[in-house]
Each structure stands twice: as structure tokens, then as C-alpha cells.
Tab-separated table of N, CA and C in Angstrom:
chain	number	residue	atom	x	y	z
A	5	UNK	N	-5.362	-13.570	-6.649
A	5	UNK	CA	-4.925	-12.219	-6.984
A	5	UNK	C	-6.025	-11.524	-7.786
A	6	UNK	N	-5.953	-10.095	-7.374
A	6	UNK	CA	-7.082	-9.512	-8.206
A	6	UNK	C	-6.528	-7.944	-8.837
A	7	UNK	N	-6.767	-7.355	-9.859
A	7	UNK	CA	-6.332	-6.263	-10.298
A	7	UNK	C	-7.257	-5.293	-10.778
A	8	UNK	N	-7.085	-4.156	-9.749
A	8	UNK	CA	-7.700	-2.935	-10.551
A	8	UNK	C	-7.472	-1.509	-10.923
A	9	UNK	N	-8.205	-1.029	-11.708
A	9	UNK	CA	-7.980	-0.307	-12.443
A	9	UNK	C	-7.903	0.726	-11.478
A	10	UNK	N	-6.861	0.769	-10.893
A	10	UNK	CA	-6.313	2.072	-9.933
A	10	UNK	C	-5.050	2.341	-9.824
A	11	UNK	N	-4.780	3.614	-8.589
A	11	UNK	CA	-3.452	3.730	-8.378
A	11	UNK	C	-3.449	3.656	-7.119
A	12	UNK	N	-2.496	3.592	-6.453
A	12	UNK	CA	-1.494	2.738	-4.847
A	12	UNK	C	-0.825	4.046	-4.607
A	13	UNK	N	-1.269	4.417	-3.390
A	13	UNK	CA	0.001	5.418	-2.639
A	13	UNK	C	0.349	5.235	-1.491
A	14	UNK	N	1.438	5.134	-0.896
A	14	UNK	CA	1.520	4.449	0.504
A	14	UNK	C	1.757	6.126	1.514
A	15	UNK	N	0.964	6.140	2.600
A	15	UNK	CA	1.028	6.830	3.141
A	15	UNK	C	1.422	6.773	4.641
A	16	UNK	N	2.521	7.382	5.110
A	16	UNK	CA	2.855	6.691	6.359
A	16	UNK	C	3.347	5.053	6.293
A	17	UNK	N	2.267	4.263	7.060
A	17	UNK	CA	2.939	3.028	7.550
A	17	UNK	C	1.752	1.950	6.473
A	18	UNK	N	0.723	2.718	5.741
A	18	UNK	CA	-0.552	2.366	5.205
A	18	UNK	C	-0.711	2.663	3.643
A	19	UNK	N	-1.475	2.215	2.854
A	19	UNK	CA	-1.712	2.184	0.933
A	19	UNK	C	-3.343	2.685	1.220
A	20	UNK	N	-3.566	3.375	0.133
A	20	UNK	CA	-4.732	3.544	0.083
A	20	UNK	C	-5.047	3.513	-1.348
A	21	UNK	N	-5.699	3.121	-2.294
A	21	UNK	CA	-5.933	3.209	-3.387
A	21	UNK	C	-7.048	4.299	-3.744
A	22	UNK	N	-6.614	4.717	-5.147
A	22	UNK	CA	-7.178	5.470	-5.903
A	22	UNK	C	-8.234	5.226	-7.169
A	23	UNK	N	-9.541	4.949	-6.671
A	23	UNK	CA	-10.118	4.329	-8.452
A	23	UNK	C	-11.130	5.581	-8.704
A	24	UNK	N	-11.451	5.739	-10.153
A	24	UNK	CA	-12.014	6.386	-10.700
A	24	UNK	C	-11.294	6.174	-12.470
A	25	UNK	N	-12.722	6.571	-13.040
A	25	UNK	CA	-12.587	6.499	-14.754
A	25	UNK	C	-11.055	7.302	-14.943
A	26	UNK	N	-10.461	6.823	-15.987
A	26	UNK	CA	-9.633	7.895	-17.070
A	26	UNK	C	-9.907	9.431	-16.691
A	27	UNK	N	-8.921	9.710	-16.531
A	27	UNK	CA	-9.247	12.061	-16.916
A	27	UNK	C	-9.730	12.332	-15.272
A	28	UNK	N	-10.047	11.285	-14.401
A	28	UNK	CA	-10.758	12.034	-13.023
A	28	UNK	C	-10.079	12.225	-12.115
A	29	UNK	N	-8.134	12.228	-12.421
A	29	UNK	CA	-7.529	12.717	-11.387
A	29	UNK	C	-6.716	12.048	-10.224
A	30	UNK	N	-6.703	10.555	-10.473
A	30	UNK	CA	-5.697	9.652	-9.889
A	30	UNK	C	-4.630	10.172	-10.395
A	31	UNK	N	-4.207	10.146	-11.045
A	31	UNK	CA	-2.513	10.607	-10.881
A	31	UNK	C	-2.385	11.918	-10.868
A	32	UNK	N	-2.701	12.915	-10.902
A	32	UNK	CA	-2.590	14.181	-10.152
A	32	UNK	C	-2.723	14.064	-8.782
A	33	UNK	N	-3.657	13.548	-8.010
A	33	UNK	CA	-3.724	13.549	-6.509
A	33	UNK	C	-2.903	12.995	-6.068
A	34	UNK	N	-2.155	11.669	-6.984
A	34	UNK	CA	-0.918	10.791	-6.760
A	34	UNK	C	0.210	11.514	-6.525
A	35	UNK	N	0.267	12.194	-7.435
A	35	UNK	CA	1.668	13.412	-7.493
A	35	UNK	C	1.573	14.090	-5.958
A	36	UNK	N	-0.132	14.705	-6.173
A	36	UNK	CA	0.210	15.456	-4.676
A	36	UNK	C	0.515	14.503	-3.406
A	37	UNK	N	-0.438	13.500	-3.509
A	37	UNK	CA	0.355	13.163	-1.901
A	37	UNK	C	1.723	12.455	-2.182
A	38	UNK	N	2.456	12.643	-2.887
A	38	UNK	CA	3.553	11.748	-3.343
A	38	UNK	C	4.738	13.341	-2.701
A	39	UNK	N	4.356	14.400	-2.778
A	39	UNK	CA	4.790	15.559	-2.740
A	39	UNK	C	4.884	15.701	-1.565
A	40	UNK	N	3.531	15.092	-0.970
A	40	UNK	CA	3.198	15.678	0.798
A	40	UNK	C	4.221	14.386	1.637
A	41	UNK	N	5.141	13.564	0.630
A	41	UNK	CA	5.778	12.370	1.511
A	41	UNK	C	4.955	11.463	1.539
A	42	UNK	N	4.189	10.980	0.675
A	42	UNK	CA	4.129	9.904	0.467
A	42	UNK	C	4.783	8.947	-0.756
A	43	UNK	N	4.426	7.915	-1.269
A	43	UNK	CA	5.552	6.540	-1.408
A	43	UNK	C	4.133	6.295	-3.014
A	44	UNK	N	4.652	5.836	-4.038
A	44	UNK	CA	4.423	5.679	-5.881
A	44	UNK	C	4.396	4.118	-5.058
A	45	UNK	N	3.358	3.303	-5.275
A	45	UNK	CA	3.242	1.902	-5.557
A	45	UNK	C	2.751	1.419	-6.476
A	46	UNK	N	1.646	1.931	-6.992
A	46	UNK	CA	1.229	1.528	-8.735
A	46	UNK	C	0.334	3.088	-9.056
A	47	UNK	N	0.791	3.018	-10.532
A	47	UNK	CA	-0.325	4.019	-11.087
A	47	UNK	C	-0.790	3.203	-12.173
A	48	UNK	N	-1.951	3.638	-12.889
A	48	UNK	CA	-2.984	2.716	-13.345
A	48	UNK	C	-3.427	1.448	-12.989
A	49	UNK	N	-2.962	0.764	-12.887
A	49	UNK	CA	-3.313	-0.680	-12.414
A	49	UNK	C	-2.527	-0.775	-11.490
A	50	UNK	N	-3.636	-1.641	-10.638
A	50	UNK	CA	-2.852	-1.616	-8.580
A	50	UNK	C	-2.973	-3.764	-9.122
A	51	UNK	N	-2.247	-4.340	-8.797
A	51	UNK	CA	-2.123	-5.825	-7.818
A	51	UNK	C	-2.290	-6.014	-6.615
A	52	UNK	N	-3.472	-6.614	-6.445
A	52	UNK	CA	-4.073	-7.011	-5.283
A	52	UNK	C	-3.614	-8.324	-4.440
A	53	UNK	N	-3.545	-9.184	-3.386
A	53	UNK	CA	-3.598	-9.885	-3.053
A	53	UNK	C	-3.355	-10.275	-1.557
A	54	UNK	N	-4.350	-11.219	-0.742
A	54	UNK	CA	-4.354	-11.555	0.552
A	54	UNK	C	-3.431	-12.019	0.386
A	55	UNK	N	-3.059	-11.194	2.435
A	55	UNK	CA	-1.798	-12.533	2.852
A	55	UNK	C	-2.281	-12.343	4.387
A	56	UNK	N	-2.680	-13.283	4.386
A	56	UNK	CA	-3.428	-13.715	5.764
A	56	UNK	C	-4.770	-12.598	5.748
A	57	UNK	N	-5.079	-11.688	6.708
A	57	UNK	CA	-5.768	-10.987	7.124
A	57	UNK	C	-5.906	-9.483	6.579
A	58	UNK	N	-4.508	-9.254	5.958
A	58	UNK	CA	-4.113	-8.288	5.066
A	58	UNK	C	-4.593	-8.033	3.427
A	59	UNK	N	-4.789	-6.773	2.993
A	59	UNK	CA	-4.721	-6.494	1.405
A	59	UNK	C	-3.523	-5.998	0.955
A	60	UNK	N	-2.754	-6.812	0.181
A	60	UNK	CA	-1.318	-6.186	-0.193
A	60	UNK	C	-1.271	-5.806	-1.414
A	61	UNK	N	-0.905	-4.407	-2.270
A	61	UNK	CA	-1.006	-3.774	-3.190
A	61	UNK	C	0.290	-3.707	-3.499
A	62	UNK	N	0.451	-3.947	-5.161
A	62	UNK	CA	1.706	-4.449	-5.792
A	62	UNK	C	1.228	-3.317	-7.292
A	63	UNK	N	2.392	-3.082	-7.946
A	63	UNK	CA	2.653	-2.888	-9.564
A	63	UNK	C	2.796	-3.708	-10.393
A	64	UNK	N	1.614	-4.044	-11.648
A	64	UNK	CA	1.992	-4.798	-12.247
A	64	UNK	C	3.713	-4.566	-12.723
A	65	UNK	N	4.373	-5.565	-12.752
A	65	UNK	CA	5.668	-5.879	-13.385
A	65	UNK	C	5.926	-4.423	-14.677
A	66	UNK	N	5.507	-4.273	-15.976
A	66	UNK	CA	5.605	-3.762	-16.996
A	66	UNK	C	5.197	-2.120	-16.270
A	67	UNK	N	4.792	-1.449	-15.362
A	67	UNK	CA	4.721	-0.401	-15.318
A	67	UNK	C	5.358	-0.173	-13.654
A	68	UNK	N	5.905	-0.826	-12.969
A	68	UNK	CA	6.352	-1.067	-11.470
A	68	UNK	C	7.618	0.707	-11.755
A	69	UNK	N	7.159	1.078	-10.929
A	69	UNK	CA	8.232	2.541	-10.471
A	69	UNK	C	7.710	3.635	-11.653
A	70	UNK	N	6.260	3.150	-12.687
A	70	UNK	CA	6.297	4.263	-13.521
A	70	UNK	C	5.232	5.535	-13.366
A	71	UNK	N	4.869	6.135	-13.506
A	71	UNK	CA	3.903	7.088	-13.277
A	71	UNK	C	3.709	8.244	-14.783
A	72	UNK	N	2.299	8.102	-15.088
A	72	UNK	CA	2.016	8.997	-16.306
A	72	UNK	C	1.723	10.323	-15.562
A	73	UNK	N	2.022	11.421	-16.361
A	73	UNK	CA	2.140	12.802	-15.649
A	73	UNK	C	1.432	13.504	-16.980
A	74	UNK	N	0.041	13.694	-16.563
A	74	UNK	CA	-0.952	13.860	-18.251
A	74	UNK	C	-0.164	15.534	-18.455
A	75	UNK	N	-0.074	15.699	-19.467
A	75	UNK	CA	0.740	16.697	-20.218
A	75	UNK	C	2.055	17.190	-20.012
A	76	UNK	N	2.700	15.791	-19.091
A	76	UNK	CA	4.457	16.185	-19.683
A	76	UNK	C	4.683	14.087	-20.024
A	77	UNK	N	4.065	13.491	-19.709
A	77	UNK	CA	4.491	11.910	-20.192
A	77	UNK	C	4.488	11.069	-19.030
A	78	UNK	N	5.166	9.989	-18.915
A	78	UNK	CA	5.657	8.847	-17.978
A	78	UNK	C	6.882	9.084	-17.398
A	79	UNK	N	6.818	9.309	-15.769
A	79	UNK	CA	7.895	9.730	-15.585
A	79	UNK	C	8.571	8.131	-14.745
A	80	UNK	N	10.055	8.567	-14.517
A	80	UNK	CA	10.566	7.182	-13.651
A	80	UNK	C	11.271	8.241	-12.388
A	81	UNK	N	11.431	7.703	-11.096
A	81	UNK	CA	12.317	8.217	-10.466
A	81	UNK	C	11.179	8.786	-9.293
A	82	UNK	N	10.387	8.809	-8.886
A	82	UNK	CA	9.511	9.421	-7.857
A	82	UNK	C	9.865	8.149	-6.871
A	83	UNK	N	9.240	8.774	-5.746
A	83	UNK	CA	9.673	7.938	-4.650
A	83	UNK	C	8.782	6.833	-4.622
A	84	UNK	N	9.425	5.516	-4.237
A	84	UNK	CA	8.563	3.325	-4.595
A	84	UNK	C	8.594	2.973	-2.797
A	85	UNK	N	7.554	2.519	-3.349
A	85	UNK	CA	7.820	1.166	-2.638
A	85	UNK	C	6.962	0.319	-2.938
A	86	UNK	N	7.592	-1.210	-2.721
A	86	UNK	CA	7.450	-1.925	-4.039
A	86	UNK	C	5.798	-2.319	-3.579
A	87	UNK	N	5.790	-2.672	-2.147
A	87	UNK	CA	4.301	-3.055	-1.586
A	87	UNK	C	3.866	-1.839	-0.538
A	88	UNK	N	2.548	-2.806	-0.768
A	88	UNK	CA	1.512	-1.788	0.653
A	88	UNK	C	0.633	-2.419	0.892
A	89	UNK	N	0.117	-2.272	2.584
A	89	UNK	CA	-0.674	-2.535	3.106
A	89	UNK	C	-2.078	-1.634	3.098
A	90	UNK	N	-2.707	-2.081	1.761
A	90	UNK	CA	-3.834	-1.041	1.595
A	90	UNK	C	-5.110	-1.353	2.841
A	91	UNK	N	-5.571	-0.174	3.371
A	91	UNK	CA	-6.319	0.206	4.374
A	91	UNK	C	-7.793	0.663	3.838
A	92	UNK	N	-7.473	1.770	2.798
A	92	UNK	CA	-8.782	2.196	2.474
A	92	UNK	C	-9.208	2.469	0.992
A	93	UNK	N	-10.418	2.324	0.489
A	93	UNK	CA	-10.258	2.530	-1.224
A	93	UNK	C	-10.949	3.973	-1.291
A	94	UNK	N	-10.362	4.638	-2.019
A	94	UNK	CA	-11.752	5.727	-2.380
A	94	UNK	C	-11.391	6.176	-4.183
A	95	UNK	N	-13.146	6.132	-4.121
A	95	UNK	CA	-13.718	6.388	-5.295
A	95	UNK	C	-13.713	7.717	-5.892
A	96	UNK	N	-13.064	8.415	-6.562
A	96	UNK	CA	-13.252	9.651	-6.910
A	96	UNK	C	-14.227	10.178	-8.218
A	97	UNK	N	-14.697	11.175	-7.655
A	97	UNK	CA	-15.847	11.609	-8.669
A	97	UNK	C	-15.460	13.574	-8.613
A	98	UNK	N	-16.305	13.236	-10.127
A	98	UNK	CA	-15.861	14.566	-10.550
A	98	UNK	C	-16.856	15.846	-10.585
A	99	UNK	N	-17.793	15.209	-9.318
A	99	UNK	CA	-18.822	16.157	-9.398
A	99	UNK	C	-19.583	16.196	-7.555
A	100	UNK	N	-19.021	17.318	-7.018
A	100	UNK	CA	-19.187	17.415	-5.611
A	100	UNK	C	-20.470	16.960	-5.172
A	101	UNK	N	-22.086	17.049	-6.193
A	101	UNK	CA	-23.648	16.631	-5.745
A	101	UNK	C	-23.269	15.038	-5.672
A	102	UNK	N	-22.392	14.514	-6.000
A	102	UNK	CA	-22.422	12.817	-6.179
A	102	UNK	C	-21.983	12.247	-4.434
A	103	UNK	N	-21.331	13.292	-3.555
A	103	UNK	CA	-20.359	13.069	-2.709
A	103	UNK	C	-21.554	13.153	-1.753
A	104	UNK	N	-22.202	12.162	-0.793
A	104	UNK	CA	-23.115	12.518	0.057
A	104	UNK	C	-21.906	12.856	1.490
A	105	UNK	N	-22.973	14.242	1.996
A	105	UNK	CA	-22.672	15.019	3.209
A	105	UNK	C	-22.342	13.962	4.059
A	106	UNK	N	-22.605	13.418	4.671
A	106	UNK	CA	-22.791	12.235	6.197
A	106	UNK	C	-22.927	10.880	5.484
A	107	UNK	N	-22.394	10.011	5.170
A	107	UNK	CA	-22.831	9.011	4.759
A	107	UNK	C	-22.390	7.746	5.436
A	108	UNK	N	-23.047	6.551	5.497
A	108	UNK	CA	-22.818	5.552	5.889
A	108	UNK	C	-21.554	4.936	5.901
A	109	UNK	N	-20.421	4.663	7.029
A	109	UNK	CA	-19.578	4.003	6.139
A	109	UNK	C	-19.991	2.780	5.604
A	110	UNK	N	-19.044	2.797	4.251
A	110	UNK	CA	-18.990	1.570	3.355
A	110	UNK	C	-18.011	0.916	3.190
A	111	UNK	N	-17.922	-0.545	2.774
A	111	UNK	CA	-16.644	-1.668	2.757
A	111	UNK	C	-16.844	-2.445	0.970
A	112	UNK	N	-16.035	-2.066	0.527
A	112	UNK	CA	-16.025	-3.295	-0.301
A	112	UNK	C	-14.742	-4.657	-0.322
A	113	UNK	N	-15.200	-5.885	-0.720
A	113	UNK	CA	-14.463	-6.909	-0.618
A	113	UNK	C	-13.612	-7.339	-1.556
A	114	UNK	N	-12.369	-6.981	-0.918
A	114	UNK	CA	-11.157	-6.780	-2.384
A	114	UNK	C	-10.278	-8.538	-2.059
A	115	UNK	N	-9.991	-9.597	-2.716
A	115	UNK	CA	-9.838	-10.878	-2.423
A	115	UNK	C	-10.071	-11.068	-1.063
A	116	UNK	N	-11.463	-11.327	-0.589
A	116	UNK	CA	-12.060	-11.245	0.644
A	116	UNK	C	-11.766	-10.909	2.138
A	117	UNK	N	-10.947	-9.697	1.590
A	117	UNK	CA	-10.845	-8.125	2.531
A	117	UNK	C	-12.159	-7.577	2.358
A	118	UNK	N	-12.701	-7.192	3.639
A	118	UNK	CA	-12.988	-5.715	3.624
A	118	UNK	C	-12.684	-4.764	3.636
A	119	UNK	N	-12.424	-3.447	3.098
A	119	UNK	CA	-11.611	-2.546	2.638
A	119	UNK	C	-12.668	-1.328	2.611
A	120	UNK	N	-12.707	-0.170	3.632
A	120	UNK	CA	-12.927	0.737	3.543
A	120	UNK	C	-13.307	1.632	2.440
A	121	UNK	N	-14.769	2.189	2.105
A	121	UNK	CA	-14.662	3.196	0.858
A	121	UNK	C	-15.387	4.144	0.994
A	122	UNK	N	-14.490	5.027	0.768
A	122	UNK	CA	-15.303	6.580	0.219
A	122	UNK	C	-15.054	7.335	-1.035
A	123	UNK	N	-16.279	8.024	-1.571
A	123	UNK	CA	-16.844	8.622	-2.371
A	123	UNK	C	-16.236	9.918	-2.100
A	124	UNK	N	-15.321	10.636	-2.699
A	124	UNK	CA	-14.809	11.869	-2.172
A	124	UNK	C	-14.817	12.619	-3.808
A	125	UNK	N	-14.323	14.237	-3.965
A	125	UNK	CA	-15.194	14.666	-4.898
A	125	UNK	C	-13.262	15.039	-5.652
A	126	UNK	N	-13.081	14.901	-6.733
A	126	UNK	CA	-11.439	15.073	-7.152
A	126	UNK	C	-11.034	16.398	-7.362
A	127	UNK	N	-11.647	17.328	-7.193
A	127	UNK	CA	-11.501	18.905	-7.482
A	127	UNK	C	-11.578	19.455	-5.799
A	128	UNK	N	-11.966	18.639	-4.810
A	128	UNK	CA	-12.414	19.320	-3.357
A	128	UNK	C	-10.908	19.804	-3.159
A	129	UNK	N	-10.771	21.222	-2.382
A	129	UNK	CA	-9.625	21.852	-2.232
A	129	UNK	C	-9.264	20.861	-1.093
A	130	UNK	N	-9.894	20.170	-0.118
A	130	UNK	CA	-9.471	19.274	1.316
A	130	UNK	C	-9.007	17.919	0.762
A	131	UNK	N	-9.270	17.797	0.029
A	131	UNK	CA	-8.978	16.321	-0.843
A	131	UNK	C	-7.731	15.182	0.108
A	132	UNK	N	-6.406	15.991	0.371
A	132	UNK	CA	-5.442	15.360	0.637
A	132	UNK	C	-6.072	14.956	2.099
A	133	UNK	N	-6.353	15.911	2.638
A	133	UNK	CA	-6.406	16.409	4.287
A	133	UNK	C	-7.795	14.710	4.454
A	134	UNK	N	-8.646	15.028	3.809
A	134	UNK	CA	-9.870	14.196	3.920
A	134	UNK	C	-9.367	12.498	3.163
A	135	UNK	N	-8.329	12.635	2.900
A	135	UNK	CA	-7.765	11.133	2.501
A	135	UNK	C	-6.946	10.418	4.073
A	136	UNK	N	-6.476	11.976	4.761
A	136	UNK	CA	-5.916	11.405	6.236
A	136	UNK	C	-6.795	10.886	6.871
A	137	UNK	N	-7.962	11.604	7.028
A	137	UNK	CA	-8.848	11.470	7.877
A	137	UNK	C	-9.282	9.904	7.495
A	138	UNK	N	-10.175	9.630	6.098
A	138	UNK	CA	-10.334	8.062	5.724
A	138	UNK	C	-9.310	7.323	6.360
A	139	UNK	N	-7.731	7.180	6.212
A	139	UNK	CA	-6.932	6.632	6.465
A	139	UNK	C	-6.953	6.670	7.839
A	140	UNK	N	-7.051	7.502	8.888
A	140	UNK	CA	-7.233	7.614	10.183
A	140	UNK	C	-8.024	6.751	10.787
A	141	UNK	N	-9.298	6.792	10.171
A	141	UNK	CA	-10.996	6.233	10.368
A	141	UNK	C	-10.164	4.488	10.709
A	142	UNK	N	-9.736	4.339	9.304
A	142	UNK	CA	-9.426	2.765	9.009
A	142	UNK	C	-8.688	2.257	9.998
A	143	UNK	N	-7.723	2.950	10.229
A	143	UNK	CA	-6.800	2.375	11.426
A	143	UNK	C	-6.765	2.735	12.932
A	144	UNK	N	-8.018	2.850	13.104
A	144	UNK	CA	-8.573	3.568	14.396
A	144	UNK	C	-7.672	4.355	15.308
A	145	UNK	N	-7.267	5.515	14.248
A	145	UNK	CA	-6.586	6.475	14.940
A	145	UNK	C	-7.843	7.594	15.183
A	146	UNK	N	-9.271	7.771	14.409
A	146	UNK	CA	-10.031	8.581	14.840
A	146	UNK	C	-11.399	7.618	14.597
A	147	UNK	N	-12.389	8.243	14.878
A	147	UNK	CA	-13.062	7.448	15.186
A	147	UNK	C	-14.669	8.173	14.801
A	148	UNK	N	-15.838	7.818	13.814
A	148	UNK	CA	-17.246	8.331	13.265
A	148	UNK	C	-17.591	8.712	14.765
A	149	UNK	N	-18.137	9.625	15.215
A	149	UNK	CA	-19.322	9.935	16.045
A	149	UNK	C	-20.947	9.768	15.642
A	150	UNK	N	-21.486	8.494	16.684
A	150	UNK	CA	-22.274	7.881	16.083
A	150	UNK	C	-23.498	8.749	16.321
């Protein structure tokens, strides 16, 4: 098992995690796609762990169904589910020059998954729309033109 410092949103039939420092906007983007119908699986800290071929994303125990909402508190009651089959990770940054135009895809190895990642910018107005698309990429519903 491995744990990081992210948040879990299940989208559709798929999890995608959220990492980036404190203040850069995981749980605001959480809220939004949580809004657009998607599913609260962890905020701040995601639980990791293979099961077979899969990355399955869990809540630690002590914060499972909770979500911090920066300037009204911790809320309970948004829509769970308890696991997910995370597909893709992306890194959020708070500064659009960091986000390269065309870039290579990249994988990092989450308990020896490869796991999809992109660098996407946390203020981009497409933000949600360009999290489908990652999520799309991963599950070869669309496909890089090489």
C-alpha cells in the first residue's frame, strides 16, 4: 500500500487523482467535478493499492466521506464512493508557463502501476473538460495523434 498526498474523484466508471502542494486547488476542482456528477473518494490523502493489474484508490479511515471546503470548513454528505479504479494522475500547477503545449505522454509508477500523468495548469478555464480528455486518453476512448 502506498499513500499520497492527494485527492480521488471518481468519474464515470474511472478515479483520477489530484496532487499538487497545499492552496493549489485540489479541493476546489474536487467540488467542481463532484458538481459535474462525479463521486468524493478521498480528499487530502488518497490510499493506494494493487489488486492484480489495477490501482485502487481508498480514504484513509479518519477522513473517509470528508472534504475541506477552504473558507466555509469540512464538510460531510457530498456524494462517496468508497473505492476507485484510478486511471490517471495529474499534477496541478499554478502557473500556465509550467504546463508544456504538446508534451510527451508521461507514466508514473504508483505500487507498480503505471498510471498516466499530466501537468495541467489549476486556474485553466478548460480544466474539467481537459481532465475528460486525460481520462479518455487512458482508457482508449480517444487517442494522441502521433
Amino acid at each position: 500500500m502506498s499513500q499520497l498526498h492527494a485527492n480521488c474523484v471518481q468519474i464515470g466508471a474511472h478515479a483520477v487523482l489530484l496532487r499538487g502542494p497545499s492552496g493549489s486547488g485540489k479541493s476546489s476542482l474536487l467540488l467542481r467535478l463532484i458538481h459535474a456528477g462525479g463521486f468524493l473518494i478521498s480528499d487530502d490523502r488518497t490510499d493506494l493499492v494493487a489488486r492484480g493489474a489495477d490501482l485502487i484508490a481508498t480514504a484513509p479511515q479518519p477522513i473517509a466521506g470528508l472534504c475541506e471546503v477552504r473558507g466555509i470548513g469540512i464538510v460531510h454528505g457530498l456524494p462517496v464512493r468508497q473505492e476507485g479504479l484510478v486511471k490517471v494522475l495529474i499534477d496541478l500547477v499554478d502557473d500556465a508557463e509550467l504546463v508544456e503545449r504538446m508534451p510527451e505522454p508521461e507514466y508514473e509508477e504508483i505500487c507498480g502501476i503505471p498510471i498516466p500523468r499530466w501537468t495541467l495548469c489549476a486556474s485553466d478555464l478548460a480544466l474539467e473538460a481537459k481532465i475528460g480528455v486525460t481520462l479518455a486518453l487512458a482508457t482508449g476512448e480517444m487517442r494522441l495523434e502521433s
